[in-house]
Each structure stands twice: as C-alpha cells, then as structure tokens.
Coordinates of C-alpha atoms in Angstrom, one line a residue:
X1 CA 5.1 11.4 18.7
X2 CA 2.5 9.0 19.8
X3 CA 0.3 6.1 18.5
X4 CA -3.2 5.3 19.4
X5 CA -6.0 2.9 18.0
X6 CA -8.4 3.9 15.2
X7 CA -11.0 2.0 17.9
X8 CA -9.9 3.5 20.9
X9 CA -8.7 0.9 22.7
X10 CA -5.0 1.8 22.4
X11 CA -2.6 5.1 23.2
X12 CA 0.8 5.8 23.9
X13 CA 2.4 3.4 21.6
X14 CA 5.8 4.7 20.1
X15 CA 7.1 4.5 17.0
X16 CA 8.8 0.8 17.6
X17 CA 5.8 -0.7 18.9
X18 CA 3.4 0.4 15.9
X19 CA 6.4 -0.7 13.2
X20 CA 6.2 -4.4 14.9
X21 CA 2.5 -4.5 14.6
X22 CA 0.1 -5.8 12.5
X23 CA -3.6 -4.7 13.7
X24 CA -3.7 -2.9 17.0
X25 CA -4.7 -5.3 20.1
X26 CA -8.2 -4.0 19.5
X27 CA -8.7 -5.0 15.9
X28 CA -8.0 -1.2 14.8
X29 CA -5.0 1.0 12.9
X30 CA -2.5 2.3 14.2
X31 CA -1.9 6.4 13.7
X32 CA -0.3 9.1 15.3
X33 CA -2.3 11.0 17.8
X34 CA -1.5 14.0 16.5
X35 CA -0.7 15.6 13.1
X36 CA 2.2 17.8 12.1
X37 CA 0.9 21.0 10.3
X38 CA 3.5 22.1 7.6
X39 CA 3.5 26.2 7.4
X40 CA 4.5 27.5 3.8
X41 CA 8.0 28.9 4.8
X42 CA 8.9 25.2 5.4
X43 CA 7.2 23.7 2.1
X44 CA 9.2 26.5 0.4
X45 CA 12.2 25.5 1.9
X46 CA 11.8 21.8 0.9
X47 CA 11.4 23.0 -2.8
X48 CA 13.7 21.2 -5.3
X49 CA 14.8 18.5 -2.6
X50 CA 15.5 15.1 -3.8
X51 CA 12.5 12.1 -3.0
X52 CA 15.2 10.4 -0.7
X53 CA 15.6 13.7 1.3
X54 CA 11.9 14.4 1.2
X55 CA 11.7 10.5 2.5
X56 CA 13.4 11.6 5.7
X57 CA 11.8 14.6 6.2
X58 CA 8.7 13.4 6.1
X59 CA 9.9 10.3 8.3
X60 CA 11.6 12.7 10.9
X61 CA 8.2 14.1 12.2
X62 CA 6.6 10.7 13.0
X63 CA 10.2 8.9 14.0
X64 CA 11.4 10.3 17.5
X65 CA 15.5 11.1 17.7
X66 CA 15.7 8.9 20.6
X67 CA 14.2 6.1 18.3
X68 CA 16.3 6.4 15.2
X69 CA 19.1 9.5 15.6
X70 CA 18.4 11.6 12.1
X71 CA 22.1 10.7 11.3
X72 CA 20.7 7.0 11.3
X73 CA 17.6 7.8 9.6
X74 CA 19.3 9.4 6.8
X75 CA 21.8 6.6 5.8
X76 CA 18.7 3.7 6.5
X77 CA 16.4 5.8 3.7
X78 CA 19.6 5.9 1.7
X79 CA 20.9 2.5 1.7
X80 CA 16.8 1.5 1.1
X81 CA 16.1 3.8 -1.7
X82 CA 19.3 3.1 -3.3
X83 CA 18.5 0.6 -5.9
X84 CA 15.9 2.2 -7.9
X85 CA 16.6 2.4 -11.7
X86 CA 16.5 6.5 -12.0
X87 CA 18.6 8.5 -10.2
X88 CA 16.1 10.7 -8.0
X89 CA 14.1 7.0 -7.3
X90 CA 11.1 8.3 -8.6
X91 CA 10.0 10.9 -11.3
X92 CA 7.8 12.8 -13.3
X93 CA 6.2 12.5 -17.0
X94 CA 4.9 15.2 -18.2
X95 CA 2.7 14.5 -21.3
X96 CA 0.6 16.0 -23.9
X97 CA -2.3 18.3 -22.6
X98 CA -0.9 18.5 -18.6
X99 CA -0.9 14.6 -18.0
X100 CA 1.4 14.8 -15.3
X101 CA 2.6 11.1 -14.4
X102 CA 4.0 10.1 -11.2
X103 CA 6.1 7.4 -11.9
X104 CA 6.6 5.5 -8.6
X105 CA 7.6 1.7 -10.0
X106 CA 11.4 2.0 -10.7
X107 CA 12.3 -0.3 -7.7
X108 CA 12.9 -4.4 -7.8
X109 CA 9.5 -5.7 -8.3
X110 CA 8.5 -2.5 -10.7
X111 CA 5.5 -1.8 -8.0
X112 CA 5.2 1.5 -5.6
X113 CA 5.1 -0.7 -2.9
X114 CA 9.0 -0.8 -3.2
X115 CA 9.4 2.6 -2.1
X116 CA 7.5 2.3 1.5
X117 CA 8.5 -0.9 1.8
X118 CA 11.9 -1.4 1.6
X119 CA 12.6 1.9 3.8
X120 CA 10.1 -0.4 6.5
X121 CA 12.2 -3.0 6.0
X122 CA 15.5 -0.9 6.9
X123 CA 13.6 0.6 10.0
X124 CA 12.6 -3.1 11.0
X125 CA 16.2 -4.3 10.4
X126 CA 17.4 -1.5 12.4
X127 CA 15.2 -2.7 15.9
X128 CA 16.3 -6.6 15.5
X129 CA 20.0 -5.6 15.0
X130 CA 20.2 -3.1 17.7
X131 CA 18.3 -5.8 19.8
X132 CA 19.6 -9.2 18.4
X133 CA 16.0 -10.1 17.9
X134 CA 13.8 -11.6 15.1
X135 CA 10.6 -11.3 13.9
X136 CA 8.3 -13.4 11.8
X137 CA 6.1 -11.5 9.4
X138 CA 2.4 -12.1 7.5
X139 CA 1.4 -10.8 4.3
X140 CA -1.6 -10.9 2.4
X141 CA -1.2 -9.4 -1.0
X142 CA -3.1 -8.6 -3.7
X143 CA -0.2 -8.9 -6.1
X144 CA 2.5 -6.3 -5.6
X145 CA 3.2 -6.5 -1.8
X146 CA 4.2 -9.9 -1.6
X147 CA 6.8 -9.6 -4.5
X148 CA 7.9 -6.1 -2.6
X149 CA 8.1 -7.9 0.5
X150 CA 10.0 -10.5 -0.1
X151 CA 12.2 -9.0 -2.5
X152 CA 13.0 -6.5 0.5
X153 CA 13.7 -8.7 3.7
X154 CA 14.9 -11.8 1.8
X155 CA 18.4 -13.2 3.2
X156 CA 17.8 -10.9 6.4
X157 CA 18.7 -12.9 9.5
X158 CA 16.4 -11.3 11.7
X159 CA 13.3 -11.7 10.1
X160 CA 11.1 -14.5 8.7
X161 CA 8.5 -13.9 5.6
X162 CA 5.1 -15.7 5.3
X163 CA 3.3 -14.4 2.0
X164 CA -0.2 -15.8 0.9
X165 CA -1.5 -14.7 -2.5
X166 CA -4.7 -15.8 -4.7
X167 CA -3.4 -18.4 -6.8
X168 CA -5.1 -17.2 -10.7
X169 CA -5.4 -13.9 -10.2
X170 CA -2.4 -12.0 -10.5
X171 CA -0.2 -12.0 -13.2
X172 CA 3.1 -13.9 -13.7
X173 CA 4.8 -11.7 -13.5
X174 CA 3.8 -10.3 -9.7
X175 CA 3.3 -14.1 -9.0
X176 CA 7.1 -15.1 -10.2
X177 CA 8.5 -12.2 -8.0
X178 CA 7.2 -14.3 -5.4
X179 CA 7.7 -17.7 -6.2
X180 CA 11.2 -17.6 -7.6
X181 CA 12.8 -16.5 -4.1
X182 CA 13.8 -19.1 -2.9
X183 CA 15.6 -17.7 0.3
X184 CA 15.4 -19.5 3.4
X185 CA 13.6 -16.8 5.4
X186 CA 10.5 -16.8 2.7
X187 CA 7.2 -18.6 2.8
X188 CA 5.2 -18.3 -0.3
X189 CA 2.0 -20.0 -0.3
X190 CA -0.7 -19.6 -3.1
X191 CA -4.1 -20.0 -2.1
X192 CA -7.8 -20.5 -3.9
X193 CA -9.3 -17.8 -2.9
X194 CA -9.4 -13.7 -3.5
X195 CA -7.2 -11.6 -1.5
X196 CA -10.3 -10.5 0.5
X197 CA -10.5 -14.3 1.3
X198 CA -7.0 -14.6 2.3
X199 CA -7.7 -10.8 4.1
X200 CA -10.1 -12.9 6.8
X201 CA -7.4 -15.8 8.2
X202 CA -5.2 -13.0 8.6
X203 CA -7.3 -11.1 10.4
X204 CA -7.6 -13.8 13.0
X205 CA -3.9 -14.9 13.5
X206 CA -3.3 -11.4 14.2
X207 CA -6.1 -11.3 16.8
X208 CA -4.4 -13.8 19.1
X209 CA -2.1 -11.9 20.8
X210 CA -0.6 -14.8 22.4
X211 CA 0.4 -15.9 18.8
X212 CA 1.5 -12.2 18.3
X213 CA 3.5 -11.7 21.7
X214 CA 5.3 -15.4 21.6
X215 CA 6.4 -15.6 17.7
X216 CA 7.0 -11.6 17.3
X217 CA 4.0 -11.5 14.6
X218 CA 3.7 -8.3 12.7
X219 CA 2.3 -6.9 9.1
X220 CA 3.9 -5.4 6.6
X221 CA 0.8 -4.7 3.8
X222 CA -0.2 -0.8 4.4
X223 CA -1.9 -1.9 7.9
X224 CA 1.6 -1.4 8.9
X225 CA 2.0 2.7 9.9
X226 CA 5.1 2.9 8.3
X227 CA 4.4 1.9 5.0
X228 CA 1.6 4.7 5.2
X229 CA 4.1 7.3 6.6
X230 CA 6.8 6.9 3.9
X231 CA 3.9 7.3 0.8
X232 CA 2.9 10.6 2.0
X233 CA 6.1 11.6 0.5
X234 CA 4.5 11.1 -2.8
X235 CA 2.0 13.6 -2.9
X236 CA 4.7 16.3 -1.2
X237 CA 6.8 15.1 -4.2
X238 CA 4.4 15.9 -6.4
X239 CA 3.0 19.0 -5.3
X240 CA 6.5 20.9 -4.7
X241 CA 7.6 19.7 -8.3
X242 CA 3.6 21.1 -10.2
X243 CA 2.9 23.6 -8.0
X244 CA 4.1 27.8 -8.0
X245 CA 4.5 26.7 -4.1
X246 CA 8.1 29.0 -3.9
X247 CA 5.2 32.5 -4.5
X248 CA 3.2 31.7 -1.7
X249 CA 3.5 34.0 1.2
X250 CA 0.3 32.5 3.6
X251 CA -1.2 29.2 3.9
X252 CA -4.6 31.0 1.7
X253 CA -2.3 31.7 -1.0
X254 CA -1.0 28.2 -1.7
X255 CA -1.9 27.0 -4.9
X256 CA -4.1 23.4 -4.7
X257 CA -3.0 20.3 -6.6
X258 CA -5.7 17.7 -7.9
X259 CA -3.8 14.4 -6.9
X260 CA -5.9 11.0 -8.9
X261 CA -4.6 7.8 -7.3
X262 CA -6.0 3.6 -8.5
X263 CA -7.3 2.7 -5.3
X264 CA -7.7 -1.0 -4.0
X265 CA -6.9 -1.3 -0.2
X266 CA -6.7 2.5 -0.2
X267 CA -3.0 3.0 1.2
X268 CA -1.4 5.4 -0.7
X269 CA -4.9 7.5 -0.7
X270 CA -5.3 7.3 2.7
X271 CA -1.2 9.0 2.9
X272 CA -2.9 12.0 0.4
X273 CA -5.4 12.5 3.1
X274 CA -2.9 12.8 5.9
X275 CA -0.8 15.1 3.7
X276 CA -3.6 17.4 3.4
X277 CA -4.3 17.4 6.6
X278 CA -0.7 18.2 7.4
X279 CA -1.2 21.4 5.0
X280 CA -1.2 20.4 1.4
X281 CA -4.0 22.0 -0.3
X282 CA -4.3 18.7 -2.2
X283 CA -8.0 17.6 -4.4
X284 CA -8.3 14.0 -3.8
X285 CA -9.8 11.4 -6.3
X286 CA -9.8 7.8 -6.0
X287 CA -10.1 5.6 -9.1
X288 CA -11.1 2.1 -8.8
X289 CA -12.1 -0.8 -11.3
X290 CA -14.9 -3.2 -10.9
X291 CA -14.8 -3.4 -7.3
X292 CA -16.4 -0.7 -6.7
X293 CA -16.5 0.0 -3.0
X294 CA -14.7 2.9 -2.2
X295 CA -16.9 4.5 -5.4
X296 CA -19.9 3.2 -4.0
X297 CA -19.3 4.5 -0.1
X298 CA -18.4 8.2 -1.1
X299 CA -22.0 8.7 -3.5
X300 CA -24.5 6.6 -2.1
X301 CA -23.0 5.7 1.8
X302 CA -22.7 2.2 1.1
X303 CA -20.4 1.0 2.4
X304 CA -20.8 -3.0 1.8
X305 CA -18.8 -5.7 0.0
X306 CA -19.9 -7.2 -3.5
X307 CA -20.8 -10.9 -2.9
X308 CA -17.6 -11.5 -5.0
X309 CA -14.6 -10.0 -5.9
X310 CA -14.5 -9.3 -9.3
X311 CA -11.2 -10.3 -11.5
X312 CA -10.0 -7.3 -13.8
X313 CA -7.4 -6.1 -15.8
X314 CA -6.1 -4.2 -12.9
X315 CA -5.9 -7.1 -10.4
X316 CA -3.8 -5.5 -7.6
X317 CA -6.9 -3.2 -7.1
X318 CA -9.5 -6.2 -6.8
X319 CA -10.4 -5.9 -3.5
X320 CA -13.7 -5.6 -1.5
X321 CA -12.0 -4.3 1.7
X322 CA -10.4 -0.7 1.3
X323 CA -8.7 -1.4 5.0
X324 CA -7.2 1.7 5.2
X325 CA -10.6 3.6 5.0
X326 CA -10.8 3.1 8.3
X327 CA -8.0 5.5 8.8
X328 CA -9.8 7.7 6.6
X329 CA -12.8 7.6 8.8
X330 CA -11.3 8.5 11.9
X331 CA -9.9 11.3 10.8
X332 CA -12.8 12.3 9.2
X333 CA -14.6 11.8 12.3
X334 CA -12.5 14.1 14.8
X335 CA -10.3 11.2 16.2
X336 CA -13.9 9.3 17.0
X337 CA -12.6 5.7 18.1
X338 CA -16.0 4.8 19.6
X339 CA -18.0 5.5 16.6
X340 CA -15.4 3.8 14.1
X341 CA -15.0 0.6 16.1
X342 CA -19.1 0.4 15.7
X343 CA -18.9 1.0 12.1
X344 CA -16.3 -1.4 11.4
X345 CA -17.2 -4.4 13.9
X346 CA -20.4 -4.4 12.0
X347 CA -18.7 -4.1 8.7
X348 CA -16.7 -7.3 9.6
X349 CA -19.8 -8.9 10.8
X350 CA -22.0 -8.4 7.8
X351 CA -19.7 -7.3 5.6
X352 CA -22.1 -4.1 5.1
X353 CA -22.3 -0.7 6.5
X354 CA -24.1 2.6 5.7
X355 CA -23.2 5.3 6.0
X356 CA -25.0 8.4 7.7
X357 CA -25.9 10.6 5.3
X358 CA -23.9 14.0 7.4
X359 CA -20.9 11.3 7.5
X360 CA -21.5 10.6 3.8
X361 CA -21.4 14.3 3.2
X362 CA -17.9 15.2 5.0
X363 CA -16.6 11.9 2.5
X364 CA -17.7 13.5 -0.3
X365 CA -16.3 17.2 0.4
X366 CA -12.9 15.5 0.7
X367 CA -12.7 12.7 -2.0
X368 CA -13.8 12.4 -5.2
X369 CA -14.4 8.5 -7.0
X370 CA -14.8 7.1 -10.0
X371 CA -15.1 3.3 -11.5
X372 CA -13.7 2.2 -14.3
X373 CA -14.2 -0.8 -16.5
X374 CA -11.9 -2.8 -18.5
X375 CA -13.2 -1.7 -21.8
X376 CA -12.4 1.7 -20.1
X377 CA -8.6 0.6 -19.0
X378 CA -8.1 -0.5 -22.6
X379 CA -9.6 2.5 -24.5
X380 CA -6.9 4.7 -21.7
X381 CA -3.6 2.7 -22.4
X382 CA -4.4 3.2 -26.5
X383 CA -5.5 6.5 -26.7
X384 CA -2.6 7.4 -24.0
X385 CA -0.1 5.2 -26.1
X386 CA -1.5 7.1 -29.5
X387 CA -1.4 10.8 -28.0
X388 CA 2.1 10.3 -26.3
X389 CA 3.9 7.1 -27.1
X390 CA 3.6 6.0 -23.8
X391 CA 2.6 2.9 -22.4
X392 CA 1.1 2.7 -18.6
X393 CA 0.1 -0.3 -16.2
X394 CA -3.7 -0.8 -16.3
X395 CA -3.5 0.1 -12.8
X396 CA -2.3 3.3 -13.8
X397 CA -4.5 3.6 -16.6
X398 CA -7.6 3.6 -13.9
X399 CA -6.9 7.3 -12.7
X400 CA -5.4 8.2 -16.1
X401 CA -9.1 7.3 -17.4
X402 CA -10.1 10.6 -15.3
X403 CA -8.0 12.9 -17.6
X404 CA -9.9 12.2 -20.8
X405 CA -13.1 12.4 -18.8
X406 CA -12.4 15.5 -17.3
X407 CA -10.0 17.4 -19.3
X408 CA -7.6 19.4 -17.8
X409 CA -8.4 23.0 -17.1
X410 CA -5.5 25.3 -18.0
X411 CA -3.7 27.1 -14.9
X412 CA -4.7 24.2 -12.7
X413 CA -2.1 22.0 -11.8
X414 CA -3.5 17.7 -11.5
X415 CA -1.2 14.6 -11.1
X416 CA -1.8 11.1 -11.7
X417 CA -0.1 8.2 -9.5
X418 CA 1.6 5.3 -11.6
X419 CA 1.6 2.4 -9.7
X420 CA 3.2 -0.2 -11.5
X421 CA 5.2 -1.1 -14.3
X422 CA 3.2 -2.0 -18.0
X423 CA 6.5 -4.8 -18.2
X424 CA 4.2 -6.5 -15.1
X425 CA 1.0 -6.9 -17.1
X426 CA 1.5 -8.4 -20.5
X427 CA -2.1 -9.7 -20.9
X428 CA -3.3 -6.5 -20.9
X429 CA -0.7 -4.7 -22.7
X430 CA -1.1 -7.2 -25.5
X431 CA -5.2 -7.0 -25.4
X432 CA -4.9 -3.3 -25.6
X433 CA -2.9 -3.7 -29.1
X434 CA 0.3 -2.2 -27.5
X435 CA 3.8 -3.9 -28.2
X436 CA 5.1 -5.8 -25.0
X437 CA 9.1 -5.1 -24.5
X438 CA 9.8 -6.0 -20.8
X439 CA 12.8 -5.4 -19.0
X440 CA 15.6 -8.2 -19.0
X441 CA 15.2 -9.0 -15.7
X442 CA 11.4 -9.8 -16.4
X443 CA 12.4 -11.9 -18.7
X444 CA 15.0 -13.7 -16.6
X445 CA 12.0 -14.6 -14.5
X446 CA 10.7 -17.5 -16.7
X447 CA 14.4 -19.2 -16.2
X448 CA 14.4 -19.7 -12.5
X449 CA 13.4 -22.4 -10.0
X450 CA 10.3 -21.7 -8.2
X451 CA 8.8 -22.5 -4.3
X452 CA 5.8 -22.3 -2.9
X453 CA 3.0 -24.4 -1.0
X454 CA -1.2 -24.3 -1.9
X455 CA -3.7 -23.7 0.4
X456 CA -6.2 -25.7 -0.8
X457 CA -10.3 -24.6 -0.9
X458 CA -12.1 -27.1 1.8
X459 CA -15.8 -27.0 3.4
X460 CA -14.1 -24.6 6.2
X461 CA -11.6 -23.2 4.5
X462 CA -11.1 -20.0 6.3
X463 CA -10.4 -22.5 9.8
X464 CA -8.2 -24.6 7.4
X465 CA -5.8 -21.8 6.4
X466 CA -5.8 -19.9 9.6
X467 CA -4.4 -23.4 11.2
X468 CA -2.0 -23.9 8.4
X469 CA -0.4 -20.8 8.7
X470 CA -0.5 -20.7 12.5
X471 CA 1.6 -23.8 11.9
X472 CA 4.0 -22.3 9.7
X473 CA 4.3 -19.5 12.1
X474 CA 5.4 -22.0 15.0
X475 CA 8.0 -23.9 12.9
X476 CA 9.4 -21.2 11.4
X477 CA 10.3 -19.7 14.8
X478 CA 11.0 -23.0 16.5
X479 CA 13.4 -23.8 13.7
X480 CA 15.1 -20.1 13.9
X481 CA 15.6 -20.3 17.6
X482 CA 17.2 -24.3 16.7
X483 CA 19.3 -22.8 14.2
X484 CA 18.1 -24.9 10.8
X485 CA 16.5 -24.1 7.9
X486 CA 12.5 -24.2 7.7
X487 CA 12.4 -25.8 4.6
X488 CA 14.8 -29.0 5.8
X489 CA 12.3 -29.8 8.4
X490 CA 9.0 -29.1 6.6
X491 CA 5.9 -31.9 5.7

C-alpha cells in the first residue's frame, strides 16, 4: 500500500512517511493510491466484531506488515482505545421512531476525535521509539482536536505539541482541555482569529519544507491520513450493527445504510466516502450550521468562502474550509491530480471556486447537504430531549435535525453520527431549556491551573503568527535536543 498527492506531485510514499506529514510537499493530501474493495463474504465475516477489532481491520489494509507486524498493530489499537468509558469504546442508541445514534464521544476529551486520534498517536509513538527519534507537531483546531491532541501525546518523550485555537469561540470546556495541561511537551496558544484564520499560518509553516525536514514538523488535524483511516471504522461499525448484512449473498444484494454526519472540515465524511468506495452501499448526508460551504458546493457549485466565519451553537463546525473536500474531489474525479491542484490553488488564491456543472452533478449523486440554524439546533435537542429523554451535543443535533425533516421510512435502515459530548456545551444545553449534569471530571476542570500564550491581532497578522510559531517550533526542538524544558527558557 502506497501514497500519492491529491495534486499529483507525490507517489510512492509509505505508510510512515504520510503518518509524519502534514500537507504533501505539493500543498495536497495524502491518500492511498489504491482502494481495497471489501466483497460480502468478508463484511459477513466481520459481523458482531468489537470497534477495537474492526479498528485493526480496517487499519491492516492501509498499514503494511513490514511497517507495523499485525501482532503490534493489535496491542497499539488496544492499549489506544483502552480508556474509553463503555466497554466496546463506542456504541449505539437506538431511539424512538429508528433514531439510531452513534455515540462516538466516550474518550478523554468527550469528542470523536479521541478515537482516530489517540490510535495516531500510538502509531506515531511506535516510529520515534523504534527509531529513538522525536517529532514536533502543529495543530489548528476548531475546538475538539486540540483537547484530543494534547490529551493523547502529553508526557510522551518523543513528541512535542504546538496547538493554536480561536480564543472566544469555543467553549470552556473544549478550551480548558487545552489550557489546563500543563505538560512540558504542550504548547497552547489562543489566538484572535477563526480557525480558518489560524487554518492560513499553518498552511505556510508546513509549506517550507526546510522547516518540515530540519524540526520533524507534521499534522495531526484530519490532514493527517491516519486520522482519516481509523474513522472509516465508524461507518463499517454502523452498518454491520443496522444492517441484515449476514443475508446478503452478492454485492447487489446488500442492503444500503443512510449514514448523516455534522460536517465542518469534512473528516469523518470524507472516511464515509472511502468506505463506500471500499463497498459499503452507504447514502451520504452532510449536515452543517451557518457555515454553509459544503451545502452551498453540492446544490449550486459554489464552492467559495463566506467573507466571515460565522459563530454558532455548534462551534467545532464553524469553518469556511472543508479541507478534506479535497480528498473528496479526487476521488470523485478518477484520481485527477491535475485538475484538483487547479481547483484548489485558485480556491486558496481567492478563496472561491465553481464548480462545473457535470462535476457538480457527480457531488450531488454521492452526497446529500443540508444547513441548519441555531433556532433549528435548539428546536432538535428539545424535541429529541422530549421524545426520548435524551440529551445530544448541538453538533450532534445538526444531522439529528435531518430525522424530523425527513422522517424515517420504515424497512430502511439510517444512522446519525454523535460527535461530542452535551457535558462539552453547557451554553447551549442551558439555552435549549435542558438540565446541564456534566461529568465529574468536567467539573474538575474549573479547579486546575491553566497555560497558554495569545497571539495577538496586528496590521499583518497572518506574517505575525506564522513567525511566532516558526519560533516556537525552533526552541522547542533546540531545547529537546539540549535536554531542558521549553517553558524554563521561554520570553
């Protein structure tokens, strides 16, 4: 199994080379140059397995042997997935009228982004031991990958953590996951801007490959292959546990599953779409607030930022740039690296792109979209809360508002992805009239010392924080390879 560039640019990368990486050298995505194609014999043989085991399964086909021996791969997705707070890691609630919730936020930080992420973190951890090596990572987050991030590599020797996150518009919660870590090997740093604003210094660090070569700078938000890989587990979760898949003799004869996942930077979408092209007969909807991009591209072709990002009761989904659409596109497009490194230089140029209308077409046949407002995330959390006694995240709520608009048809099978935790999002638990009873360890939160630095708005703010960081980056290895601690030393 082999890598290439969504532009191109790149093949032949192996597994080890796309987990270290952030953007390829040619400002595109990493995937595998070829898909495996599950036949039904093996989906029926991987009925009734355990998320863990589906984990590895799933991670077997795009992880050589030689890379990571199974034997290896098995105990790193155990020891990874081992400290969720149900014992199969994730499950499934089934509620009145065939609301079928996946319930993906039983990790640490009470985010999905703990599942993908800590079993990247094992693999990484795996490379630097084997090597007696270290890396220094960058995340941008919208809210929940920072927390899951640091929460994940914190204490590790081998690996340095620089997290930037839009100071005001997450909750405390998600920002406290951050903040109160106050491990040497983790760099918070809260900035005044919108994750799409923190997206753009970002992209330019991990453009300089001399920065990237000499300081071992890689990704882990869902630019990072591996995070992708592990989330199509999800959707095989789901549909060997809502489908009849154990009657189906052919591939015609499977029986589809409508999958609705809250989209923001259009990961865990974008891991649906690979399972389906790996065989799952899966219906595809993306839900998004406000920020409406992703709705916008698959109806009209127009693919073009907002001139702001919009804050909403679902702030881990406020985001202008659905990254991982490119991924989308290229498959999409038969594997067309030329034509996507057009489309998305002059998306990053102008921030704008349209879509042909026969491109807009093959979007359309293979994702479905709706927008949702906060009056609609409100009216969703009640009415779910009121038919059910069950409270959901206002992420969540997002694709839950696509049951009550489009009932469920009896004999078809649908599932909706749960994303977070309601305990992170008290705000909007409280302003949809629903009681707020977080977890103790949520609570715990508001008792313990915080760290962090600002990155402050200027005139030319984007230079500003690109040099900041690039600073960070340079003392955090220096200090490593010196044997001190970053924090001793800094201004």
């Amino acid at each position: 199994m082999l890598y290439c560039s969504t532009r191109g640019g790149v093949r032949g990368r192996d597994f080890r080379e796309v987990l270290f990486s952030g953007y390829a050298p040619d400002g595109g995505m990493f995937m595998p140059e070829t898909l495996p194609v599950l036949s039904p014999e093996t989906l029926r043989g991987w009925r009734g397995l355990q998320y863990p085991r589906l984990v590895v399964e799933i991670s077997s086909m795009f992880i050589p042997a030689q890379l990571i021996p199974r034997d290896d791969l098995e105990v790193l997705v155990g020891e990874a997935l081992s400290g969720f707070s149900v014992p199969n890691v994730v499950q499934i609630a089934r509620l009145k009228d065939g609301l079928s919730v996946l319930e993906l936020f039983h990790g640490e930080t009470l985010a999905f982004k703990d599942l993908a992420m800590s079993c990247t973190v094992h693999f990484l951890n795996y490379f630097l031991q084997k090597d007696s090596s270290r890396a220094v990572v960058l995340v941008g987050t919208s809210g929940d990958t920072g927390g899951s991030a640091i929460q994940s590599a914190k204490g590790l020797p081998g690996l340095d953590v620089l997290v930037v996150y839009p100071r005001g518009r997450i909750t405390a919660v998600q920002e406290k996951h951050m903040t109160t870590c106050l491990e040497d090997n983790v760099h918070v740093f809260a900035a005044d801007g919108s994750s799409d604003d923190i997206d753009r210094p970002l992209r330019r660090l991990f453009a300089d490959q001399n920065l990237v070569r000499t300081h071992s700078l890689m990704s882990l938000n869902s630019v990072n292959w591996s995070r992708v890989m592990v989330q199509i587990a999800h959707f095989f979760y789901s549909y060997l546990e809502l489908t009849g898949v154990e009657k189906a003799e052919a591939a015609a004869d499977l029986p589809d599953l409508e999958v609705v996942v809250p989209t923001g930077g259009a990961g865990n979408i974008t891991a649906a779409y690979i399972a389906r092209q790996m065989g799952l007969p899966l219906k595809l909807v993306a839900m998004v607030n406000s920020n409406d991009i992703v709705h916008r591209t698959v109806t009209s072709g127009d693919f073009s930022m907002a001139t702001s990002v919009t804050q909403t009761l679902a702030p881990a989904i406020d985001i202008q740039d659905p990254y991982n659409m490119e991924r989308i596109f290229w498959l999409l497009l038969g594997r067309d690296g030329a034509s996507v490194k057009t489309m998305m230089e002059e998306f990053q140029r102008s921030h704008r792109h349209t879509l042909p209308e026969n491109h807009r077409k093959l979007l359309s046949e293979v994702l479905v979209t709706g927008t949702v407002s906060d009056q609609g995330i409100l009216e969703t959390m009640r009415r779910c809360w009121e038919e059910n006694q069950y409270e959901m995240c206002p992420h969540t709520a997002v694709g839950v508002w696509h049951h009550y608009q489009r009932p469920h048809k009896p004999g078809t099978s649908r599932c909706y992805v749960a994303t977070a935790s309601p305990a992170k999002f008290q705000a909007a638990v409280e302003k949809a009239g629903l009681p707020y009873d977080p977890p103790e360890a949520v609570l715990a939160l508001d008792q313990l010392p915080t760290r962090y630095q600002n990155l402050e708005r200027s005139p030319d703010w984007c230079k500003d924080w690109e040099e900041r960081l690039r600073e960070w980056i340079r003392l955090v290895s220096r200090t490593r390879k010196e044997g001190g601690a970053c924090y001793a030393q800094a201004p």
